[in-house]
Coordinates of C-alpha atoms and ligand atoms in Angstrom, one line a residue:
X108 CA 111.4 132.9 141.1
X109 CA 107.8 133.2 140.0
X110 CA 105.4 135.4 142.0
X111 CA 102.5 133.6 143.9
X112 CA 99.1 135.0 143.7
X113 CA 99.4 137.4 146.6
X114 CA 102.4 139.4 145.5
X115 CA 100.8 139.5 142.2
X116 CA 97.8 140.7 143.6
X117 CA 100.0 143.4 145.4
X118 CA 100.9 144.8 141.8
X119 CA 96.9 145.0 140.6
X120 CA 95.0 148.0 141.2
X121 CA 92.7 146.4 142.9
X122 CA 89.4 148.0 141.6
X123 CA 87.3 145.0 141.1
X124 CA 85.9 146.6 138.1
X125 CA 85.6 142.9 136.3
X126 CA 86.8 143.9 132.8
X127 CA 89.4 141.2 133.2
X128 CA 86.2 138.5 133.1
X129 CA 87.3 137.8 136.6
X130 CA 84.9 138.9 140.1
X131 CA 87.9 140.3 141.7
X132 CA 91.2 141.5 141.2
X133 CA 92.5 138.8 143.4
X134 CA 90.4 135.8 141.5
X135 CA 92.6 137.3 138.6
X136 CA 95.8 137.3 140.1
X137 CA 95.7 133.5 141.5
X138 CA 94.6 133.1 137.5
X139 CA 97.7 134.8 136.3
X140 CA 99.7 132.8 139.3
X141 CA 98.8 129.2 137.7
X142 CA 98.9 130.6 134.1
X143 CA 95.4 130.4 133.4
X144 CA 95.4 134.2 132.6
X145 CA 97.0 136.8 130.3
X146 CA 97.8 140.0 131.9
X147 CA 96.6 142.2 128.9
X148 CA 92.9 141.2 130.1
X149 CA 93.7 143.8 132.9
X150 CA 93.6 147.2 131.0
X151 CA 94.7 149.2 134.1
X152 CA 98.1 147.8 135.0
X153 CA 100.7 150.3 135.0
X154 CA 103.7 149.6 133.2
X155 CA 105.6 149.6 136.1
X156 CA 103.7 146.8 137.8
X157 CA 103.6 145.3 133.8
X158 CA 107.5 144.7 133.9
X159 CA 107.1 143.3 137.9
X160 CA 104.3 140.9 136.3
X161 CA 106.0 140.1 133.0
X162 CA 107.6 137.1 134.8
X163 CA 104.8 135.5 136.3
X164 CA 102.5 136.4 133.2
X165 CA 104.9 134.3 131.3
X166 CA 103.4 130.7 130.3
X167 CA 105.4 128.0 132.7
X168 CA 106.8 126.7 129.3
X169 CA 108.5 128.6 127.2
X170 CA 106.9 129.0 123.3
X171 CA 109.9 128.4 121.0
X172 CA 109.3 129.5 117.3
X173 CA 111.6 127.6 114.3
X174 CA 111.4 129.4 111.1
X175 CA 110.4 132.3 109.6
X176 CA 107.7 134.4 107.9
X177 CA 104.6 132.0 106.4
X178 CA 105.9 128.4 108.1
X179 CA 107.0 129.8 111.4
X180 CA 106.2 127.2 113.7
X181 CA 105.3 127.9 117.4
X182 CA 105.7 124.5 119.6
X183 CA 105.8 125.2 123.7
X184 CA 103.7 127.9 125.2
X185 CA 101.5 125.2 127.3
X186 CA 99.7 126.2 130.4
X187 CA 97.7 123.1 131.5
X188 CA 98.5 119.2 132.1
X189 CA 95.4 118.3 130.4
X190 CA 92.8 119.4 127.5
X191 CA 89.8 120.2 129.4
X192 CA 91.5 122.9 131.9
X193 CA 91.8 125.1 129.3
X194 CA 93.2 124.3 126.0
X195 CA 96.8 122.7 124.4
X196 CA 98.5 125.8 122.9
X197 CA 100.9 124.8 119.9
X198 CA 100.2 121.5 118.2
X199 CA 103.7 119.1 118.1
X200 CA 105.1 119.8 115.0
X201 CA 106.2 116.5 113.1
X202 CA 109.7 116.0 111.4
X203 CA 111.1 113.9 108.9
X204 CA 114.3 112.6 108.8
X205 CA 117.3 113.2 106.2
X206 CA 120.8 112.1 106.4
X207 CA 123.9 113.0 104.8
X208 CA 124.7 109.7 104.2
X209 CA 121.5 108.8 101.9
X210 CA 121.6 108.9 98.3
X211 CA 119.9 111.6 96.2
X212 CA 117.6 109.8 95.2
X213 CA 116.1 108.7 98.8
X214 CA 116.8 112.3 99.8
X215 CA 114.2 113.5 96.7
X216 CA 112.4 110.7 97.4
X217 CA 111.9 112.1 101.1
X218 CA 111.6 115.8 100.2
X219 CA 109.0 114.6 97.8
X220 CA 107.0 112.7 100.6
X221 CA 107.0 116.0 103.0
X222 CA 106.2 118.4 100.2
X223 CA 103.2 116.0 99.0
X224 CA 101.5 114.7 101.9
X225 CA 99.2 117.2 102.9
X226 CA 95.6 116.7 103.5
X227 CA 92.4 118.7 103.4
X228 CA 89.8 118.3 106.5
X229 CA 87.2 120.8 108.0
X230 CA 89.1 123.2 105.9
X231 CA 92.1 123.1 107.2
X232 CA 95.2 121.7 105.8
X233 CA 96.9 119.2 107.8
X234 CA 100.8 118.5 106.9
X235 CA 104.2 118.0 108.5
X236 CA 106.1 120.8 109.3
X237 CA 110.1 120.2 109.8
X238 CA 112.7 118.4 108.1
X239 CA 115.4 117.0 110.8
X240 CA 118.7 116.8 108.6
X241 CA 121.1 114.7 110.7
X242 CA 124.8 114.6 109.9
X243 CA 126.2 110.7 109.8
X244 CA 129.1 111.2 107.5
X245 CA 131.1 113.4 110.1
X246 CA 131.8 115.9 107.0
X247 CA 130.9 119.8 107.1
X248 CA 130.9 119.7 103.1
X249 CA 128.5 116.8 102.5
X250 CA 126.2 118.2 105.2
X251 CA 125.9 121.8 103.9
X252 CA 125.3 120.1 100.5
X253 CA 122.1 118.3 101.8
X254 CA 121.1 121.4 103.8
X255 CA 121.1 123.2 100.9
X256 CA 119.0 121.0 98.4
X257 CA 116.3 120.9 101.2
X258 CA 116.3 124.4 101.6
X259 CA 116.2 124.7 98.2
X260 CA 113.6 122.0 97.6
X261 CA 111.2 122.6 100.3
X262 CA 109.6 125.5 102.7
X263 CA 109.5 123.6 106.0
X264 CA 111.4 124.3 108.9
X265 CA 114.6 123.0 109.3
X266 CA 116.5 120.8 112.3
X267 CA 120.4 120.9 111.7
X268 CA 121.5 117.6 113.7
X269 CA 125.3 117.3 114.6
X270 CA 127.4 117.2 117.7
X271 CA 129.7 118.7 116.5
X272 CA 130.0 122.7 116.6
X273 CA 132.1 123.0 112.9
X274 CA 129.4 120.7 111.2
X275 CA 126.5 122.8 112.6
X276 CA 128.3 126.1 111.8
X277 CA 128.7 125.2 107.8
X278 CA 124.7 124.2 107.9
X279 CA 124.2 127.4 109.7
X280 CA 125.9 129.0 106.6
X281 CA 123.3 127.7 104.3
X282 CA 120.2 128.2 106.4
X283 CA 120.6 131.2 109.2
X284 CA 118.2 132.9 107.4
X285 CA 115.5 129.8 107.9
X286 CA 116.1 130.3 111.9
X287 CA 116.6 126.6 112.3
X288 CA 116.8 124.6 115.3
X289 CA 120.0 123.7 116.2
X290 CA 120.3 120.3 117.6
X291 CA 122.3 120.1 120.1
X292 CA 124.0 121.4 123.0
X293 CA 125.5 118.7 124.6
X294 CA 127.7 118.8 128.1
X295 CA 130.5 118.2 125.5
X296 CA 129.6 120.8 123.1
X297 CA 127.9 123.3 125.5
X298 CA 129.7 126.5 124.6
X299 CA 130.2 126.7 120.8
X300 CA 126.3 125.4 120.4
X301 CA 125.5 128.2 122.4
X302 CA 127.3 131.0 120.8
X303 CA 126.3 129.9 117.6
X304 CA 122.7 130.0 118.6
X305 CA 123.6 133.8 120.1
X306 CA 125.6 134.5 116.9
X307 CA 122.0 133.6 114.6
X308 CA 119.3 133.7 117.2
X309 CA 118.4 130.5 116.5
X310 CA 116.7 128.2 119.3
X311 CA 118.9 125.4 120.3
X312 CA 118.3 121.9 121.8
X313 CA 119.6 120.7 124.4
X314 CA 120.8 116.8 124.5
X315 CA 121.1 115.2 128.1
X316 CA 121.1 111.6 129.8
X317 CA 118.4 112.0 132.2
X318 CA 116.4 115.2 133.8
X319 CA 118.6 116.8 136.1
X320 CA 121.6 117.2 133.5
X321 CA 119.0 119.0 131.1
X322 CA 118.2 121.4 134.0
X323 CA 121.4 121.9 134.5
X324 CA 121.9 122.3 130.8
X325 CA 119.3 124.9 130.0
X326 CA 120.4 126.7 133.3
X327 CA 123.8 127.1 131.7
X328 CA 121.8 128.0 128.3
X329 CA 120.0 130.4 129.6
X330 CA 122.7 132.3 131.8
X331 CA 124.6 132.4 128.6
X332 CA 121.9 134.6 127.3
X333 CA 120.3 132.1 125.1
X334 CA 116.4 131.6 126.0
X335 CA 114.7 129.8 123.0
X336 CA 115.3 126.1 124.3
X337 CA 113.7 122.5 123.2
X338 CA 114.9 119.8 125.7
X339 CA 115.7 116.1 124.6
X340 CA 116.0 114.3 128.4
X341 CA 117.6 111.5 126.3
X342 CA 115.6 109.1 126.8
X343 CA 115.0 105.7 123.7
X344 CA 112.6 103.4 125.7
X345 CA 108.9 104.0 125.6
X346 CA 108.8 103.7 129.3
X347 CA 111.6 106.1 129.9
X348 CA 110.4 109.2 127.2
X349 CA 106.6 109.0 128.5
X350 CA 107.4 109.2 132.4
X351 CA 110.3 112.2 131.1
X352 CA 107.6 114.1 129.2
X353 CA 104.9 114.2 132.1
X354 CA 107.2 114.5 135.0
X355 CA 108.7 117.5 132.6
X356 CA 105.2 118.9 132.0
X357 CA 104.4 118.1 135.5
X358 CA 107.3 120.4 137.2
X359 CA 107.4 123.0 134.7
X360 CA 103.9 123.3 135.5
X361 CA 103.0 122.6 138.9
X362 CA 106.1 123.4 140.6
X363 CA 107.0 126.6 138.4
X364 CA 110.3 124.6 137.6
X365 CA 111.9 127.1 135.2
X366 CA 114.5 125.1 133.7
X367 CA 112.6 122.2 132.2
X368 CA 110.1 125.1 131.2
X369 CA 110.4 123.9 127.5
X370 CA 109.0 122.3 124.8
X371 CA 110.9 118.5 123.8
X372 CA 111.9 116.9 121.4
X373 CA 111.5 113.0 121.1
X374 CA 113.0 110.6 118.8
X375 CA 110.2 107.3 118.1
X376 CA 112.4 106.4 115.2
X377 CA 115.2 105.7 117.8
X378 CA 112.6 103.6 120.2
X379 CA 111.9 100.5 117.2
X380 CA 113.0 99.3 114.2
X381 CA 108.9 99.1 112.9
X382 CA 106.9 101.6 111.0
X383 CA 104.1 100.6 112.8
X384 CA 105.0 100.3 116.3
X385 CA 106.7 103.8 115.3
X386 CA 103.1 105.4 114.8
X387 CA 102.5 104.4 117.9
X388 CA 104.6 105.7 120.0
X389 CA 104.2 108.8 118.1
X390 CA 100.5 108.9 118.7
X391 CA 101.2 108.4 122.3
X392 CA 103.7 111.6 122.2
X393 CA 101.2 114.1 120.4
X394 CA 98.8 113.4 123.6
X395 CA 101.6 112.9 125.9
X396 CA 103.1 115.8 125.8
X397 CA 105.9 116.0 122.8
X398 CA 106.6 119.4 121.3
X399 CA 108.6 118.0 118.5
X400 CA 108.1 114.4 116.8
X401 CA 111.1 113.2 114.6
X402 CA 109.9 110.4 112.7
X403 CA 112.0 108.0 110.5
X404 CA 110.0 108.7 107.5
X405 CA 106.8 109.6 106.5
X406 CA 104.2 107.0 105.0
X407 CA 100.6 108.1 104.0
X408 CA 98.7 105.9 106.1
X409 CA 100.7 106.6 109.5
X410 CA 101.0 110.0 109.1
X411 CA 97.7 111.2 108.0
X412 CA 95.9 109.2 111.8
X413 CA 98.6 111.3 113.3
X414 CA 98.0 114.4 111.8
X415 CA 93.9 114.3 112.8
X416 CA 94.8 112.7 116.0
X417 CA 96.6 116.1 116.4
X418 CA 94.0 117.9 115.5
X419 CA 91.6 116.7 117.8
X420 CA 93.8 116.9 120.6
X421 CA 94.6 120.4 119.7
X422 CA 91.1 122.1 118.9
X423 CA 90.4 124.4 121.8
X424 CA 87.4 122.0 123.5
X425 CA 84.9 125.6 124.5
X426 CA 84.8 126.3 120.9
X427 CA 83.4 124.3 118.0
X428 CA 85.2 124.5 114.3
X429 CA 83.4 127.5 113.0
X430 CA 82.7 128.4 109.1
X431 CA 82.3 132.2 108.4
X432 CA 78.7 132.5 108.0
X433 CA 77.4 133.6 104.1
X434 CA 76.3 132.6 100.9
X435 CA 78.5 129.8 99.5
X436 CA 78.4 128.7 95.7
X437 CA 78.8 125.4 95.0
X438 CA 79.3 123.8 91.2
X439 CA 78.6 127.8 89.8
X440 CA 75.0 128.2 90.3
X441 CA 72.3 130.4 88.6
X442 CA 69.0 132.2 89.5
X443 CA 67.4 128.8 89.1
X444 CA 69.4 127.0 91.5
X445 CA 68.3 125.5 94.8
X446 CA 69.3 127.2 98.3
X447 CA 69.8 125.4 100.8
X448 CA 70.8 126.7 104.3
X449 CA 72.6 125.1 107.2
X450 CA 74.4 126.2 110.8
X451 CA 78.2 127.1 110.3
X452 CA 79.2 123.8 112.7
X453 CA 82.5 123.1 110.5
X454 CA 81.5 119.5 110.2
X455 CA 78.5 120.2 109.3
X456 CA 79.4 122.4 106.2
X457 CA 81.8 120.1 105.3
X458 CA 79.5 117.1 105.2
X459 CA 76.5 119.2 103.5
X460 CA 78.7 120.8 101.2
X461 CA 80.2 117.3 100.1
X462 CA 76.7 115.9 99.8
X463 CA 75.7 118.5 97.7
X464 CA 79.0 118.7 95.3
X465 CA 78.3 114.9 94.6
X466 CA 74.6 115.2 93.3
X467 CA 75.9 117.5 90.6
X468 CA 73.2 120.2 90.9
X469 CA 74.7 123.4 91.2
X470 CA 73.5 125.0 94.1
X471 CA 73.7 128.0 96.6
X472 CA 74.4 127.1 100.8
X473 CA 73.9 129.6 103.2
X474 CA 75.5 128.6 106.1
X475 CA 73.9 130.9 109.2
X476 CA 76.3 131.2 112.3
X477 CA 75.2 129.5 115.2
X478 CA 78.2 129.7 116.8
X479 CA 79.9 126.7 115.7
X480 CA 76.8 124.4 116.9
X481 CA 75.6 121.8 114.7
X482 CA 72.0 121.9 113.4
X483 CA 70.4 119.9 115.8
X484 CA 72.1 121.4 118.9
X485 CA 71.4 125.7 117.3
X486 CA 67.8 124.7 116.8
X487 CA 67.6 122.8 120.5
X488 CA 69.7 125.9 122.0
X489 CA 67.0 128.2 119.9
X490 CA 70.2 129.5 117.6
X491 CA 68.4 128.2 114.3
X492 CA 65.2 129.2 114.3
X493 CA 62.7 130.7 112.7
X494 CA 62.9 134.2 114.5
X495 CA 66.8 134.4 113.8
X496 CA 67.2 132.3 110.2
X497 CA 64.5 134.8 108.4
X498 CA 66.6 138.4 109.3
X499 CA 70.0 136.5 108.2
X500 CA 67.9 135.0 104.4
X501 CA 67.1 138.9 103.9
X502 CA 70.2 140.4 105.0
X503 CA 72.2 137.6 103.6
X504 CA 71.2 139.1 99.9
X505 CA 70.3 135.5 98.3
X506 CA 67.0 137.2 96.9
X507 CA 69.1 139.3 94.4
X508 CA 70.4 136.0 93.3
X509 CA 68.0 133.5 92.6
X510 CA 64.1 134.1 90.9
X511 CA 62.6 131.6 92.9
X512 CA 61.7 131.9 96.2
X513 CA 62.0 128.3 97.4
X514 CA 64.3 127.4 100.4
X515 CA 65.1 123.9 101.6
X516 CA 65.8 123.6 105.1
X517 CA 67.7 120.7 107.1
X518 CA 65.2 118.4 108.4
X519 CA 66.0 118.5 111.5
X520 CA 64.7 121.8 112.1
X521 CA 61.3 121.1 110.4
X522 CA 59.5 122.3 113.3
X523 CA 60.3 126.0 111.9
X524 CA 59.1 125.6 108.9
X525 CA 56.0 127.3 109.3
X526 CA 57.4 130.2 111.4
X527 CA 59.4 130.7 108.5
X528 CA 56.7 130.8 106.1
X529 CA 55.6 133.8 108.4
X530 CA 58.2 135.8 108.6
X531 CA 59.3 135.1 104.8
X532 CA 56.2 136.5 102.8
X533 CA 56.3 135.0 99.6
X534 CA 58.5 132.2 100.7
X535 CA 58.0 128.5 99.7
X536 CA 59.9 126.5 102.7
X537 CA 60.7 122.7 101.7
X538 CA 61.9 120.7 104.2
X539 CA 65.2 118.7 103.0
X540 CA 66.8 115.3 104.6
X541 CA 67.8 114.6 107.6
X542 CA 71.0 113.0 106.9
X543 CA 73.8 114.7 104.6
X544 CA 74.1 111.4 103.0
X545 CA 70.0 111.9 101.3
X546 CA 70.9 115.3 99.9
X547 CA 72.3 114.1 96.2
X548 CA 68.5 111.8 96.0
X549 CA 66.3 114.9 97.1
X550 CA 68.4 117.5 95.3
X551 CA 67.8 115.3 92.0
X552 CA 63.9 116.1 92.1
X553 CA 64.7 119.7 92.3
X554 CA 62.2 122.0 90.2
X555 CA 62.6 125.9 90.5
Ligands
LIG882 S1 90.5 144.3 135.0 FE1 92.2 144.6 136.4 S2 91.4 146.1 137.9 FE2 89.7 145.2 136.9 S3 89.1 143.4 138.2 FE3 90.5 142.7 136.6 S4 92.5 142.8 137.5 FE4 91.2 144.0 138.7

């Protein structure tokens, strides 16, 4: 049973001393109680009370990792019902299907489509992550075979689909190393699915028709030593997988409920026949609360909305997309060059560092941090401003770079223009366009 705020509170030393970001010691315990905590924020716990605590310190569900080294992919770990409490952990991961029973071609075809649609976006890159291989043919041989030209043919994390223990064992041959998910434990299948997860530590899914058969699933999982779980309630209808995956969230959360204290797995693919309506249900399951997304197949123009629907969902919401703040050359420039400065708001960078690739005129960015704000919220919150932007132009070493002395600055922080002419002797300070979209027209009249 997890501990309630007073017994953890009992195991604190109960200093006050506010390291922890918390007023009190107990304000930290009823923190740690709900989840909202970690317990190393509390230097002085002693490992004895540390092992007491590990329990409750534990997030209500249960992070599961699938894969190894580079493309291990964390899905679980969640501490909240919604966004704005805190943050959503682990993104969903999305899958692809393969089956035995398709032909080479579609299988290349497939592999092709996962290894290729990746996109670039705030400097990230946004892609699927797992291939679902699902055995139809009913034979061990003809399953390893495909197990093995995807693990040959691609680095994404594998799902080895079979109910049956033999089948999942000869894909387990191939890919043990690749710590797959195994999917799944069934009430039929229970006992070899588990011992083959024991035998490669590989997290296991377990495959129920309705809630309280997965709890008492997992239960059995779990008191058969195996702990990294992904629940499929069972559910096809679009009704029946959304009320499963809050009313899952809901008592792992809220009611501590330990075993539906898992990331899922949902099938949209198995819910309709169309592409469309597919995306769809999937983009309802990255905000509602899927941990795994096995989709049909993968098109451009449904995966990529799902991918930056993701994103959004998944950015923590009390801190912006940052850039690293620096000098950034764009189209190789030389000590004749333009410099141009801007706040290190992700989107920002990315839209002024566009705007300035297109005009063609080689030129030098410095991107100042301001703490992920934007440029007209840094100058309004007094983080882009003449006081602070001249120390970071002298420190940033942009003066060994360029003979000129000539700095454009966004328009929307005109009003410092002057300032800056003060506290950068010998500095000429141009004010550029407002809008990213007018950089490539002004940049056209530079002169040195
Ligand atoms: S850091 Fe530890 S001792 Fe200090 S207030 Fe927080 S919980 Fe208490």
């Amino acid at each position: 049973m997890p501990l309630t705020g007073i017994q953890i509170f009992k195991l604190l030393p109960k200093t006050n001393c506010k390291e922890c970001g918390e007023p009190t010691c107990l304000a930290f315990a009823m923190k740690l109680a709900t989840g909202k905590a970690e317990l190393t924020l509390c230097p002085y716990i002693s490992e004895e009370a540390k092992s007491q605590l590990a329990e409750a310190a534990a997030p209500p569900i249960r992070a599961v990792t699938i894969g190894v080294g580079d493309r291990a992919l964390k899905v679980g770990g969640e501490t909240v019902m919604f966004r704005h409490e805190k943050r959503f952990e682990n993104p969903p991961a999305f899958a692809i299907l393969i089956s035995d029973t398709m032909d080479e071609a579609e299988i290349d075809r497939r592999l092709e489509r996962f290894n290729q649609l990746q996109y670039e976006r705030v400097g990230l890159t946004l892609r699927p992550e797992l291939i679902a291989i699902k055995n139809e043919s009913e034979d061990a041989r003809q399953f390893a075979a495909v197990v093995t030209k995807v693990q040959q043919n691609s680095d994404g994390g594998i799902i080895l689909m079979s109910s049956n223990p033999d089948v999942l064992a000869a894909g387990l041959k191939v890919c043990a190393d690749r710590k797959p998910l195994i999917y799944a434990g069934t009430n039929d299948n229970l006992g070899p699915v588990a011992d083959l997860a024991k035998e490669h530590s590989c997290p296991v899914a377990a495959k129920a028709s309705g809630l309280e058969e997965l709890s008492q699933l997992t239960t059995k999982l779990t008191e058969a030593g195996v702990n990294d779980i992904v629940l499929d309630s069972g559910a096809r209808t679009v009704r029946q997988v959304f009320q499963d995956q809050v009313i899952i969230r809901n008592l792992a959360l809220a009611k501590k409920f330990r075993p539906l204290g898992f990331p899922t797995i949902v099938f949209p693919g198995e819910m309709t026949s169309d592409p469309m309506k597919e995306a769809v249900i999937a983009s309802m399951l990255v905000a509602k609360y899927g941990g795994i997304i096995v989709l049909s197949d993968f098109q451009g123009e449904s995966l990529f909305p799902l991918l930056v629907e993701r994103l959004n969902i998944y950015t923590d919401p009390q801190r912006p997309l940052a850039t690293t703040q620096g000098i950034y050359e764009i189209g190789n420039p030389d000590e004749n060059s333009p410099v141009l400065i801007t706040t290190n708001f992700s989107l920002t960078y990315f839209i002024v560092s566009g705007e300035i690739e297109s005009s063609k005129v080689p030129s030098y960015l410095l991107v100042m941090d301001t703490e992920g704000l934007s440029v007209m919220t840094a100058w309004a919150a007094g983080k882009f401003v003449a006081d602070l932007m001249a120390p970071f132009i002298k420190k940033s070493g942009i003066e060994d770079k360029v003979k000129h002395r000539k700095l454009i600055i966004p328009g929307y922080s005109a009003a410092e223009s002057g300032g800056l002419e003060e506290e950068l002797p010998g500095w000429e300070i141009m004010v550029g366009p407002r809008e990213g979209a007018h950089i490539p027209a002004y940049l056209k009249t530079w002169k040195p």
